[in-house]
Amino acid sequence: MYQQQGGDNFGTYREGDGHDGYGYRADYPPQEEDAASDVTEGHDEEDQMYEGEYQGIPHPDEVKAAQRAARVFADLGLDAVSELEELSEQYEDIMEDCGHGKFQWTLFMVLGLALMADGVECYVVAFVLPSAEKDLCLSNAEKGMLGLIVFVSMMVGAFLWGGLADKVGRRRCLTVALAINCVFAFLSSFAQSYGFFLFFRLLSGIGIGGTVPIVYSYFSEFLQMDKRGEHLSWLCMFWMIGGIYASFTAWGIIPRYGWGFSMGTEFQFHSWRVFVLVAALPAITSLVGLSFMPESPRFLLENAKHDEAWMILKQVHDTNWRAKGQPEKVFTVTHIKAPKTAEDEFIEIQSATGTAVQRWAVRSLTLCRQVLRNVASLLSAELRFVTLLMAIIWFCMAFSYYGLSVWFPDMIKHLQYEEYRSKVKLFHNEKVVNFHFNFSLENQIHKEGEYINDKFISIEMKSVKFEDSLFEDLFESCTIRSTVFYNTDLWEEKFINCKMENTTFEHNKHSCYLDTVEENDVLIYLVSFLGSLAVLPGNIISALFMEKIGRVKIIGGSMLISAGCTFFLFLSFSQSAIIALQCLFCGVSVAAWNGIEVVTVELYPTSKRATAFGVLNALCKLAAVLGSTVFTSFVGITKIVPILLSFTALMCGGLLALKLPDTQEKILQ
């Protein structure tokens, strides 16, 4: 109800007796009679008359007022309305008045690029490994560790930055996280040793791991209720765009091995390092754009920063209405409820005493305690059921999705290997004396052969195996007599259990490739590109129907359909069939991901939203590690176990998703 207060030039919108609301100006700044403002000068009242008045059509402002009144009366039926509940109602009304326009679309692009950077990060190591293993002399164990460290670091980053974002601020944490990712991604491209490359990718992953929980929490707090599901789903599309960008740029850059330079034998900068730099561009662009974006006003209000929040909301309002050609629209909010918490007071009291080091220590310790307390509160009585339900759904979805995402390309490689092995050429008991090998050797097995006084000059070897020796990484159980290794990347340490007689090594190269011609399997880029592209239709459909069908039905239905798709894997006996099934699975499962992320944002209050998202996203990365490890271990052994595991996980997650509360008409807490 509106109450005109005596002597005031504004009315206060009240949600119940005894509660302050926020005010709308009942009259603009006092004017003398017959005077006109700059905005209305030259306009008659009749010109401003609502054209639907005589048809009995309610004015849009009246509809909004009715909706607000309905929410107020619903609250009046409660025994007591908390300050935070009242703030939620007020904030929703303010966002409706601000509208959805230029400001939200600008923020959408900036945050979308940050989400795109997260998608790119998941592909970078997989794309560079075939080339990096030769430059960095990686063993199979080191390659496995490098692939694992990506998800582990992103898991740590999601937990860390999600918790900090609820206490320090969404924009500030996202800025620092992106800056860390950019700096260490840049340094990793120049790292010449495995240890430094692993360390820099670890820190880069910790930085980018914070983007997903912060981006969704941040963007949702600038959206009104009826726009939230759809526009958060559109935002999900940027993760898919990141996959397309990574596979497309890798395809265009990495095979060009001549793109690069070297400084002697100690410093090599080849094309895969160029790709690592290009992969960081979305994060850099988002970081620049983020410098022009404000903090979330919902977060500021939650932390009793009323004036800052008011200025940002006014900026949102004015930006949107000016872009719509209505600059005369005035931001009429004069007061917003802003509860102050005891934690804020504690920090302020402690910060005013002691030395700078003591104040920093107190702030850091207090912040850590607050973050851990916030994490523990996710298992409180009112949130325990929802948190456990969401944790199971996130885990089941991630275990199947990431497990199959790794299993698909590995199965394609296995089929290629089987086809290649069926055409292998076998040479037995051959004796080659005084021969110059200056041509390529491919797909051959040489058993019990003798090679005396032979020369290997500028040759390429692919899938060539000698008895007890494999010409890929090392020589084993060989006898090397009267041999000079000149200007090669072979040195004595690579000969395992070998007998050296009159053998010398001169001017060795410090890399692990025999020739500068780089061989790249284009299929790995094509498969990733098609898998990312297949997400597009599913993303569009889920965004368009998120508000019409509902979040719960989209999550449950998509996971159950994805479970059904896995059974078609029993029929996959060719590379083309596996690629087609991968596209089908990715296209269906993306709808479930969209719904899960929207529901996660809407289920938790502002003070715990980013923390909950960070914990669940960290659990998602843990499931990704387990899924990819388990699924790849069965490649070439059996298809039954991966298919049954993915089917079971998706069925369980889909059925549990149907038990989730409906958040479609729920105001952000």
XYZ file of C-alpha atoms in Angstrom:
669
model
C 0.000 0.000 0.000
C 1.114 3.575 -0.632
C 0.972 6.079 2.197
C 1.591 9.743 1.573
C 3.580 11.105 4.459
C 2.982 14.638 5.609
C 5.685 17.050 4.628
C 7.526 14.536 2.450
C 7.700 14.690 -1.308
C 7.714 10.898 -1.713
C 5.537 7.941 -0.713
C 6.894 4.797 0.865
C 6.017 1.407 -0.488
C 5.364 -0.750 2.561
C 5.235 -4.517 2.725
C 3.631 -4.775 6.142
C 3.212 -3.001 9.406
C 6.414 -2.262 11.192
C 8.650 -2.838 8.148
C 10.380 -0.164 6.147
C 10.157 -0.472 2.426
C 11.609 1.524 -0.387
C 10.026 4.668 -1.642
C 8.709 5.844 -4.965
C 8.501 9.593 -5.541
C 4.861 10.546 -5.562
C 5.861 13.870 -7.045
C 9.067 14.988 -8.654
C 11.042 17.837 -7.137
C 8.576 20.580 -6.024
C 7.653 22.989 -8.747
C 5.630 26.136 -8.805
C 2.125 25.974 -10.148
C 1.831 25.888 -13.927
C 5.535 25.170 -14.173
C 6.760 22.305 -16.377
C 9.817 20.145 -16.010
C 12.360 19.791 -18.778
C 11.046 16.322 -19.514
C 7.355 17.217 -19.896
C 7.764 20.654 -21.415
C 5.693 20.986 -24.573
C 3.439 18.008 -23.749
C -0.153 18.128 -22.650
C -1.629 15.722 -20.158
C -3.908 14.382 -22.891
C -0.829 13.418 -24.949
C 0.401 11.309 -22.062
C -2.920 9.500 -21.563
C -2.647 5.711 -21.669
C -4.243 4.636 -24.938
C -5.845 1.489 -23.478
C -7.636 3.371 -20.723
C -10.993 3.516 -22.512
C -10.838 -0.140 -23.558
C -10.533 -1.238 -19.956
C -7.019 -2.625 -20.563
C -4.899 -2.279 -17.416
C -1.711 -0.274 -17.679
C 1.513 -2.390 -17.465
C 2.493 -0.449 -14.351
C -0.817 -1.433 -12.774
C -0.144 -5.086 -13.568
C 3.244 -4.871 -11.873
C 1.692 -3.127 -8.889
C -0.898 -5.888 -8.616
C 1.812 -8.533 -8.686
C 3.710 -6.706 -5.975
C 0.584 -6.357 -3.881
C -0.095 -10.086 -4.182
C 3.374 -10.822 -2.863
C 2.872 -8.316 -0.041
C -0.418 -9.876 1.038
C 1.190 -13.310 0.914
C 3.860 -12.057 3.281
C 1.278 -10.447 5.556
C -0.186 -13.896 6.081
C 3.035 -14.961 7.757
C 3.645 -14.411 11.429
C 6.850 -12.544 10.766
C 8.823 -11.517 7.710
C 12.580 -11.464 8.160
C 14.706 -8.590 6.951
C 16.281 -10.779 4.272
C 12.879 -11.910 2.987
C 11.738 -8.316 2.846
C 14.928 -7.372 1.018
C 14.308 -10.154 -1.518
C 10.839 -8.792 -2.268
C 12.079 -5.250 -2.571
C 14.995 -6.225 -4.791
C 12.761 -8.163 -7.181
C 10.494 -5.128 -7.527
C 13.469 -2.883 -8.212
C 14.798 -5.209 -10.923
C 11.368 -5.227 -12.567
C 11.455 -1.425 -12.648
C 15.003 -1.423 -14.028
C 13.889 -3.756 -16.815
C 15.994 -6.044 -18.970
C 18.050 -4.264 -21.589
C 21.407 -2.906 -22.621
C 23.085 -3.307 -19.241
C 22.191 -6.998 -18.911
C 23.245 -7.753 -22.487
C 26.603 -6.044 -21.957
C 27.177 -8.004 -18.759
C 26.006 -11.130 -20.604
C 28.820 -10.775 -23.152
C 31.506 -10.039 -20.551
C 30.547 -12.963 -18.317
C 29.990 -15.177 -21.354
C 33.617 -14.705 -22.360
C 34.684 -15.740 -18.847
C 32.571 -18.882 -19.154
C 34.040 -19.451 -22.605
C 37.528 -19.320 -21.063
C 36.513 -22.117 -18.691
C 35.378 -24.240 -21.646
C 38.673 -23.612 -23.447
C 40.682 -24.654 -20.386
C 39.169 -28.147 -20.461
C 40.562 -28.707 -23.988
C 43.956 -26.979 -23.947
C 46.065 -29.762 -22.434
C 44.358 -32.494 -24.472
C 45.133 -30.634 -27.709
C 48.753 -29.754 -26.924
C 49.815 -33.104 -25.450
C 50.683 -34.813 -28.777
C 53.120 -31.990 -29.517
C 54.167 -31.027 -26.001
C 55.189 -34.577 -25.133
C 57.931 -34.328 -27.756
C 59.171 -30.895 -26.750
C 59.049 -31.659 -23.023
C 60.093 -35.332 -23.254
C 57.027 -36.585 -21.382
C 56.561 -40.155 -20.233
C 53.130 -41.784 -20.129
C 52.906 -41.144 -16.387
C 53.752 -37.463 -16.857
C 51.152 -37.123 -19.611
C 48.548 -38.669 -17.336
C 49.465 -36.308 -14.517
C 49.215 -33.300 -16.833
C 45.728 -34.324 -17.948
C 44.658 -34.961 -14.357
C 46.011 -31.687 -12.983
C 43.574 -29.649 -15.099
C 40.481 -30.987 -13.343
C 42.110 -31.109 -9.913
C 43.165 -27.457 -10.124
C 39.740 -26.391 -11.401
C 38.161 -28.302 -8.508
C 40.295 -26.369 -6.009
C 39.537 -23.093 -7.804
C 35.772 -23.680 -7.782
C 35.744 -24.341 -4.034
C 38.100 -21.456 -3.204
C 36.631 -18.689 -5.348
C 33.030 -19.753 -4.789
C 33.462 -19.366 -1.034
C 35.319 -16.057 -1.318
C 32.758 -14.568 -3.723
C 30.082 -14.676 -1.007
C 32.307 -12.758 1.399
C 34.545 -10.543 -0.733
C 32.359 -9.853 -3.755
C 31.480 -11.412 -7.108
C 33.222 -8.927 -9.378
C 36.376 -8.656 -7.282
C 36.877 -12.422 -7.031
C 36.132 -12.972 -10.711
C 38.633 -10.274 -11.661
C 41.406 -11.815 -9.552
C 40.595 -15.347 -10.764
C 40.737 -14.334 -14.434
C 43.948 -12.365 -13.870
C 45.609 -15.432 -12.298
C 44.496 -17.567 -15.238
C 45.827 -15.097 -17.807
C 49.215 -14.616 -16.134
C 49.995 -18.287 -15.625
C 48.587 -19.385 -18.978
C 51.008 -16.907 -20.556
C 53.927 -18.214 -18.512
C 53.062 -21.844 -19.297
C 53.429 -21.188 -23.017
C 57.112 -20.316 -22.465
C 57.920 -23.063 -19.930
C 60.696 -25.276 -21.280
C 60.545 -28.010 -18.639
C 57.799 -30.359 -17.566
C 57.923 -29.204 -13.941
C 57.367 -25.534 -14.741
C 54.710 -26.289 -17.343
C 52.812 -28.455 -14.847
C 53.113 -25.811 -12.112
C 51.898 -22.965 -14.337
C 48.947 -24.998 -15.687
C 48.040 -25.878 -12.089
C 47.838 -22.221 -11.074
C 46.085 -21.316 -14.312
C 43.442 -23.966 -13.585
C 42.936 -22.704 -10.032
C 42.218 -19.262 -11.463
C 39.796 -20.342 -14.182
C 38.067 -22.792 -11.820
C 36.339 -19.878 -10.100
C 34.575 -18.586 -13.188
C 31.587 -20.980 -13.310
C 30.293 -20.508 -9.724
C 30.871 -16.752 -9.799
C 29.524 -16.073 -13.302
C 26.132 -17.703 -12.701
C 25.715 -16.145 -9.245
C 26.790 -12.729 -10.518
C 24.566 -12.664 -13.602
C 21.476 -14.059 -11.852
C 21.472 -11.113 -9.443
C 20.879 -8.680 -12.325
C 17.896 -10.630 -13.686
C 14.244 -10.419 -12.773
C 12.338 -13.590 -11.997
C 10.620 -14.133 -15.359
C 13.894 -13.665 -17.297
C 16.212 -15.680 -15.091
C 15.838 -19.219 -16.430
C 15.976 -18.285 -20.100
C 18.935 -15.919 -19.938
C 21.017 -18.133 -17.658
C 20.459 -20.886 -20.232
C 21.636 -18.594 -23.041
C 24.723 -17.886 -20.938
C 25.475 -21.636 -20.835
C 25.996 -21.506 -24.601
C 29.336 -19.766 -24.134
C 30.840 -22.915 -22.610
C 30.021 -24.712 -25.849
C 31.447 -21.806 -27.856
C 34.657 -22.235 -25.844
C 34.935 -25.844 -26.996
C 34.384 -24.828 -30.616
C 36.937 -22.018 -30.315
C 39.550 -24.344 -28.774
C 39.164 -27.120 -31.358
C 39.012 -24.684 -34.291
C 42.110 -22.702 -33.277
C 44.029 -25.883 -32.381
C 43.175 -27.316 -35.780
C 44.408 -24.158 -37.472
C 47.572 -23.569 -35.412
C 49.117 -26.742 -33.988
C 49.687 -28.637 -37.292
C 51.657 -25.607 -38.558
C 54.834 -26.694 -36.876
C 56.797 -23.939 -38.573
C 54.891 -21.324 -36.547
C 57.449 -20.585 -33.902
C 61.101 -19.930 -33.282
C 64.043 -21.282 -31.345
C 67.013 -19.789 -29.550
C 69.720 -22.405 -29.722
C 68.868 -25.803 -28.314
C 67.728 -24.520 -24.905
C 64.643 -22.522 -25.914
C 62.017 -23.860 -28.308
C 58.751 -22.071 -29.101
C 56.663 -24.213 -31.432
C 53.114 -23.934 -32.725
C 51.450 -25.617 -29.735
C 52.795 -22.801 -27.555
C 51.192 -20.277 -29.901
C 47.903 -22.112 -29.381
C 48.271 -21.842 -25.582
C 48.568 -18.058 -25.952
C 45.588 -17.818 -28.313
C 43.524 -19.972 -25.931
C 43.926 -17.293 -23.238
C 42.314 -14.547 -25.358
C 38.716 -15.074 -24.068
C 39.908 -14.711 -20.463
C 41.903 -11.578 -21.319
C 38.947 -10.013 -23.147
C 36.582 -10.818 -20.287
C 39.035 -9.356 -17.780
C 39.149 -6.089 -19.711
C 35.357 -5.932 -20.005
C 34.909 -6.740 -16.333
C 36.814 -3.588 -15.383
C 33.826 -1.575 -16.668
C 31.190 -3.635 -14.835
C 29.925 -2.909 -11.296
C 29.663 -5.209 -8.311
C 26.432 -7.118 -7.747
C 24.062 -4.771 -5.883
C 22.368 -7.788 -4.307
C 25.675 -8.770 -2.726
C 26.254 -5.185 -1.551
C 22.824 -4.983 0.054
C 23.402 -8.305 1.773
C 26.548 -6.772 3.263
C 24.890 -3.505 4.344
C 26.398 -1.327 1.603
C 23.218 0.540 0.786
C 24.645 3.614 -0.964
C 26.880 1.650 -3.350
C 24.020 -0.681 -4.234
C 21.671 2.256 -4.865
C 24.135 3.891 -7.273
C 24.580 0.644 -9.233
C 20.833 0.005 -9.455
C 20.361 3.560 -10.700
C 23.057 2.914 -13.320
C 21.247 -0.258 -14.450
C 17.906 1.564 -14.607
C 19.200 4.581 -16.512
C 21.297 2.510 -18.950
C 18.342 0.324 -19.894
C 15.724 3.048 -20.293
C 18.015 5.389 -22.218
C 18.823 2.566 -24.619
C 15.081 2.039 -25.076
C 14.593 5.685 -25.988
C 12.966 6.714 -22.721
C 15.522 8.861 -20.893
C 12.723 10.610 -19.013
C 12.196 7.518 -16.855
C 13.416 8.456 -13.386
C 14.838 5.996 -10.869
C 12.349 6.438 -8.050
C 13.818 4.241 -5.319
C 14.781 6.215 -2.217
C 15.352 3.547 0.411
C 16.226 -0.145 0.373
C 16.302 -2.440 3.362
C 19.924 -3.350 4.089
C 20.453 -5.627 7.100
C 23.831 -5.488 8.798
C 25.413 -8.668 10.091
C 27.549 -9.277 13.161
C 30.377 -10.628 11.014
C 30.770 -7.274 9.269
C 30.952 -5.457 12.604
C 33.575 -7.895 13.878
C 35.843 -7.260 10.907
C 35.437 -3.507 11.210
C 36.286 -3.515 14.927
C 39.354 -5.700 14.450
C 40.538 -3.742 11.436
C 40.678 -0.520 13.409
C 43.278 -1.810 15.863
C 46.826 -3.108 15.769
C 49.516 -2.868 13.104
C 48.968 -3.364 9.378
C 50.266 -6.954 9.580
C 47.997 -7.720 12.537
C 44.983 -6.259 10.745
C 45.780 -8.306 7.639
C 46.166 -11.465 9.729
C 42.881 -10.851 11.553
C 41.036 -10.164 8.302
C 42.469 -13.257 6.613
C 41.746 -15.532 9.566
C 38.233 -14.139 9.950
C 37.594 -14.522 6.225
C 38.714 -18.158 6.274
C 36.457 -18.882 9.228
C 33.513 -17.218 7.527
C 34.043 -19.183 4.311
C 34.305 -22.503 6.163
C 31.261 -21.612 8.277
C 29.370 -20.812 5.105
C 30.327 -24.171 3.597
C 29.223 -25.978 6.767
C 25.885 -24.125 6.692
C 25.022 -25.911 3.432
C 24.316 -28.958 5.602
C 22.131 -27.063 8.064
C 18.629 -28.343 8.753
C 16.918 -26.150 6.144
C 19.464 -26.834 3.361
C 20.665 -30.377 4.086
C 18.148 -32.222 1.906
C 18.536 -29.859 -1.056
C 22.348 -29.912 -0.864
C 22.601 -33.714 -0.757
C 20.094 -34.058 -3.595
C 21.955 -31.543 -5.771
C 25.320 -33.154 -4.928
C 24.130 -36.549 -6.181
C 22.650 -35.045 -9.358
C 25.810 -33.021 -10.117
C 28.023 -36.062 -9.483
C 25.957 -38.459 -11.623
C 25.769 -36.019 -14.514
C 29.469 -35.119 -14.445
C 30.619 -38.738 -14.018
C 28.766 -39.819 -17.145
C 29.323 -36.705 -19.246
C 33.063 -36.281 -18.728
C 33.676 -40.029 -18.662
C 32.026 -40.520 -22.053
C 33.603 -37.322 -23.411
C 37.038 -38.918 -22.875
C 35.887 -42.417 -23.827
C 34.563 -41.383 -27.274
C 37.890 -40.115 -28.736
C 39.838 -42.921 -27.046
C 37.538 -45.487 -28.641
C 38.071 -43.838 -32.031
C 41.848 -44.058 -31.549
C 41.493 -47.693 -30.537
C 39.514 -48.484 -33.686
C 42.153 -46.684 -35.753
C 44.874 -48.717 -34.080
C 43.033 -51.977 -34.695
C 42.584 -51.091 -38.353
C 46.230 -50.082 -38.614
C 47.434 -53.264 -36.925
C 45.480 -55.416 -39.352
C 47.626 -54.012 -42.192
C 51.003 -54.315 -40.491
C 54.020 -55.641 -42.448
C 56.249 -58.236 -40.794
C 59.980 -58.646 -41.525
C 61.708 -61.683 -39.971
C 65.420 -62.611 -39.844
C 66.424 -59.870 -42.267
C 70.065 -58.825 -42.556
C 70.817 -55.353 -43.843
C 74.471 -54.352 -44.388
C 75.902 -51.000 -45.542
C 72.490 -49.584 -46.370
C 71.322 -45.980 -46.239
C 67.777 -45.576 -44.920
C 66.566 -42.224 -46.357
C 62.868 -42.994 -46.739
C 59.930 -43.353 -44.373
C 59.273 -46.516 -42.434
C 55.642 -47.028 -41.479
C 53.514 -49.751 -39.911
C 56.268 -52.396 -39.796
C 57.558 -55.023 -37.366
C 61.139 -56.235 -37.691
C 62.000 -59.389 -35.755
C 65.441 -60.847 -35.129
C 67.041 -58.693 -37.797
C 70.678 -57.632 -38.124
C 71.602 -54.098 -39.158
C 75.339 -53.732 -39.736
C 77.020 -50.475 -40.715
C 73.711 -48.899 -41.755
C 72.906 -45.211 -41.846
C 69.554 -43.588 -41.026
C 69.475 -40.177 -42.695
C 66.507 -37.764 -42.435
C 63.944 -40.507 -42.028
C 60.499 -40.627 -40.453
C 59.322 -43.633 -38.493
C 55.683 -44.286 -37.635
C 54.459 -47.462 -35.920
C 57.805 -49.178 -36.522
C 58.837 -51.853 -34.060
C 62.109 -53.723 -33.836
C 62.621 -56.839 -31.725
C 62.916 -55.731 -28.084
C 62.967 -52.090 -29.177
C 60.309 -49.545 -29.944
C 61.306 -46.413 -31.881
C 59.134 -43.938 -30.013
C 60.666 -42.952 -26.720
C 63.501 -45.358 -25.929
C 65.715 -48.291 -26.896
C 65.576 -51.361 -24.693
C 67.734 -54.480 -24.479
C 69.817 -53.591 -27.532
C 73.488 -53.880 -28.390
C 74.950 -50.746 -29.969
C 78.415 -51.176 -31.561
C 80.740 -48.676 -33.219
C 78.017 -46.049 -33.556
C 78.088 -42.264 -33.512
C 74.860 -40.384 -32.651
C 75.384 -36.935 -34.136
C 72.863 -34.042 -33.861
C 69.994 -36.257 -32.685
C 67.627 -36.189 -29.746
C 68.886 -39.611 -28.607
C 71.300 -39.812 -25.707
C 72.675 -42.561 -23.523
C 70.002 -42.280 -20.801
C 67.328 -43.310 -23.298
C 68.943 -46.684 -23.890
C 67.577 -49.009 -21.199
C 69.493 -52.213 -20.415
C 71.545 -51.689 -23.571
C 75.187 -52.625 -24.157
C 77.288 -49.808 -25.588
C 80.497 -50.714 -27.435
C 82.584 -47.920 -28.909
C 79.538 -45.593 -29.050
C 79.598 -41.812 -28.734
C 76.978 -39.022 -28.595
C 77.816 -35.630 -30.116
C 75.820 -32.357 -30.340
C 72.632 -33.838 -28.951
C 69.332 -31.965 -29.327
C 67.309 -31.264 -26.180
C 63.950 -32.330 -27.516
C 62.132 -35.578 -28.123
C 61.362 -35.578 -31.814
C 63.383 -37.115 -34.607
C 62.329 -34.690 -37.286
C 60.846 -31.205 -37.434
C 57.840 -32.439 -39.371
C 55.029 -32.675 -36.848
C 52.408 -35.365 -37.260
C 48.988 -34.434 -35.887
C 45.881 -36.509 -35.933
C 43.298 -34.128 -37.371
C 40.536 -36.423 -36.158
C 41.039 -35.371 -32.523
C 40.186 -31.765 -33.449
C 37.292 -32.808 -35.664
C 35.713 -34.988 -32.987
C 35.952 -32.232 -30.365
C 34.622 -29.665 -32.822
C 31.594 -31.781 -33.772
C 30.898 -32.659 -30.132
C 30.871 -28.978 -29.160
C 28.808 -27.992 -32.186
C 26.193 -30.662 -31.415
C 25.461 -28.861 -28.136
C 24.043 -25.856 -30.015
C 20.525 -27.182 -30.811
C 20.101 -28.620 -27.315
C 21.177 -25.323 -25.806
C 18.742 -23.312 -27.896
C 15.805 -25.627 -27.163
C 16.464 -25.671 -23.421
C 16.754 -21.870 -23.298
C 13.484 -21.356 -25.178
C 11.539 -23.867 -23.085
C 13.171 -23.376 -19.676
C 10.325 -21.134 -18.495
C 7.576 -23.068 -20.305
C 8.452 -26.645 -19.367
C 10.162 -25.953 -16.063
C 13.618 -26.628 -14.685
C 12.844 -29.918 -12.947
C 11.253 -31.550 -15.979
C 14.091 -30.445 -18.256
C 16.751 -31.867 -15.909
C 14.978 -35.159 -15.270
C 13.826 -35.649 -18.850
C 17.204 -34.846 -20.407
C 19.115 -37.148 -18.055
C 16.712 -40.026 -18.682
C 16.899 -39.529 -22.454
C 20.715 -39.380 -22.221
C 20.632 -42.666 -20.321
C 18.651 -44.174 -23.171
C 21.177 -42.875 -25.712
C 23.996 -44.770 -24.019
C 22.429 -48.112 -24.992
C 23.005 -47.302 -28.650
C 26.733 -47.518 -27.884
C 26.396 -51.300 -28.045
C 25.828 -50.831 -31.783
C 28.913 -48.658 -32.332
C 31.416 -50.673 -34.366
C 32.830 -47.898 -36.556
C 34.378 -44.484 -36.116
C 31.487 -42.697 -37.820
C 28.935 -44.415 -35.536
C 30.816 -43.328 -32.406
C 31.050 -39.721 -33.645
C 27.295 -39.678 -34.388
C 26.448 -41.063 -30.931
C 28.774 -38.558 -29.286
C 26.939 -35.696 -31.011
C 23.554 -37.117 -29.963
C 24.639 -37.564 -26.348
C 26.162 -34.083 -26.074
C 23.130 -32.438 -27.695
C 20.710 -34.038 -25.214
C 22.798 -33.772 -22.043
C 23.420 -30.030 -22.412
C 19.756 -29.369 -21.585
C 20.251 -31.162 -18.271
C 23.372 -29.088 -17.547
C 21.466 -25.867 -18.213
C 18.662 -26.852 -15.864
C 21.055 -27.980 -13.126
C 22.942 -24.676 -13.178
C 19.748 -22.585 -13.139
C 18.264 -24.550 -10.230
C 21.524 -24.340 -8.268
C 21.415 -20.540 -8.502
C 17.772 -20.355 -7.430
C 17.828 -22.828 -4.530
C 20.327 -21.010 -2.330
C 20.193 -17.580 -0.650
C 22.511 -14.779 -1.743
C 24.869 -15.241 1.214
C 25.464 -18.889 0.228
C 24.803 -18.923 -3.533
C 28.367 -18.778 -4.862
C 29.625 -21.019 -2.045
C 27.066 -23.714 -2.840
C 27.750 -23.427 -6.563
C 31.494 -23.666 -5.912
C 31.178 -26.765 -3.727
C 28.900 -28.507 -6.239
C 31.131 -27.525 -9.156
C 34.179 -28.842 -7.277
C 32.294 -32.115 -6.803
C 31.592 -32.051 -10.546
C 35.328 -31.869 -11.304
C 36.014 -34.729 -8.894
C 33.403 -36.802 -10.721
C 35.066 -35.833 -14.006
C 38.423 -37.177 -12.779
C 36.865 -40.441 -11.621
C 34.755 -40.828 -14.748
C 37.576 -40.221 -17.200
C 39.929 -42.521 -15.263
C 37.448 -45.381 -15.006
C 36.104 -45.147 -18.545
C 39.490 -44.962 -20.271
C 40.741 -48.010 -18.352
C 38.217 -50.156 -20.237
C 39.107 -48.917 -23.735
C 40.112 -51.905 -25.821
C 38.880 -54.319 -23.135
C 35.086 -54.050 -23.067
C 32.305 -51.581 -23.819
C 29.837 -53.101 -21.381
C 31.232 -51.572 -18.173
C 31.375 -47.908 -19.390
C 27.896 -48.186 -20.913
C 26.336 -49.691 -17.785
C 28.079 -47.199 -15.504
C 26.900 -44.191 -17.512
C 23.362 -45.610 -17.837
C 23.079 -46.254 -14.092
C 24.433 -42.836 -13.118
C 22.150 -40.967 -15.527
C 19.061 -42.945 -14.504
C 19.701 -42.324 -10.792
C 20.386 -38.638 -11.357
C 17.342 -38.200 -13.605
C 14.930 -39.854 -11.171
C 16.293 -37.872 -8.218
C 16.019 -34.641 -10.217
C 12.250 -35.097 -10.337
C 12.269 -34.709 -6.530
C 13.772 -31.214 -6.698
C 11.600 -28.288 -5.578
C 10.178 -26.099 -8.332
C 12.026 -22.772 -8.366
C 10.429 -21.294 -11.484
C 8.276 -18.730 -9.634
C 10.701 -18.254 -6.777
C 12.234 -14.894 -5.966
C 15.992 -14.968 -5.403
C 16.533 -15.215 -1.670
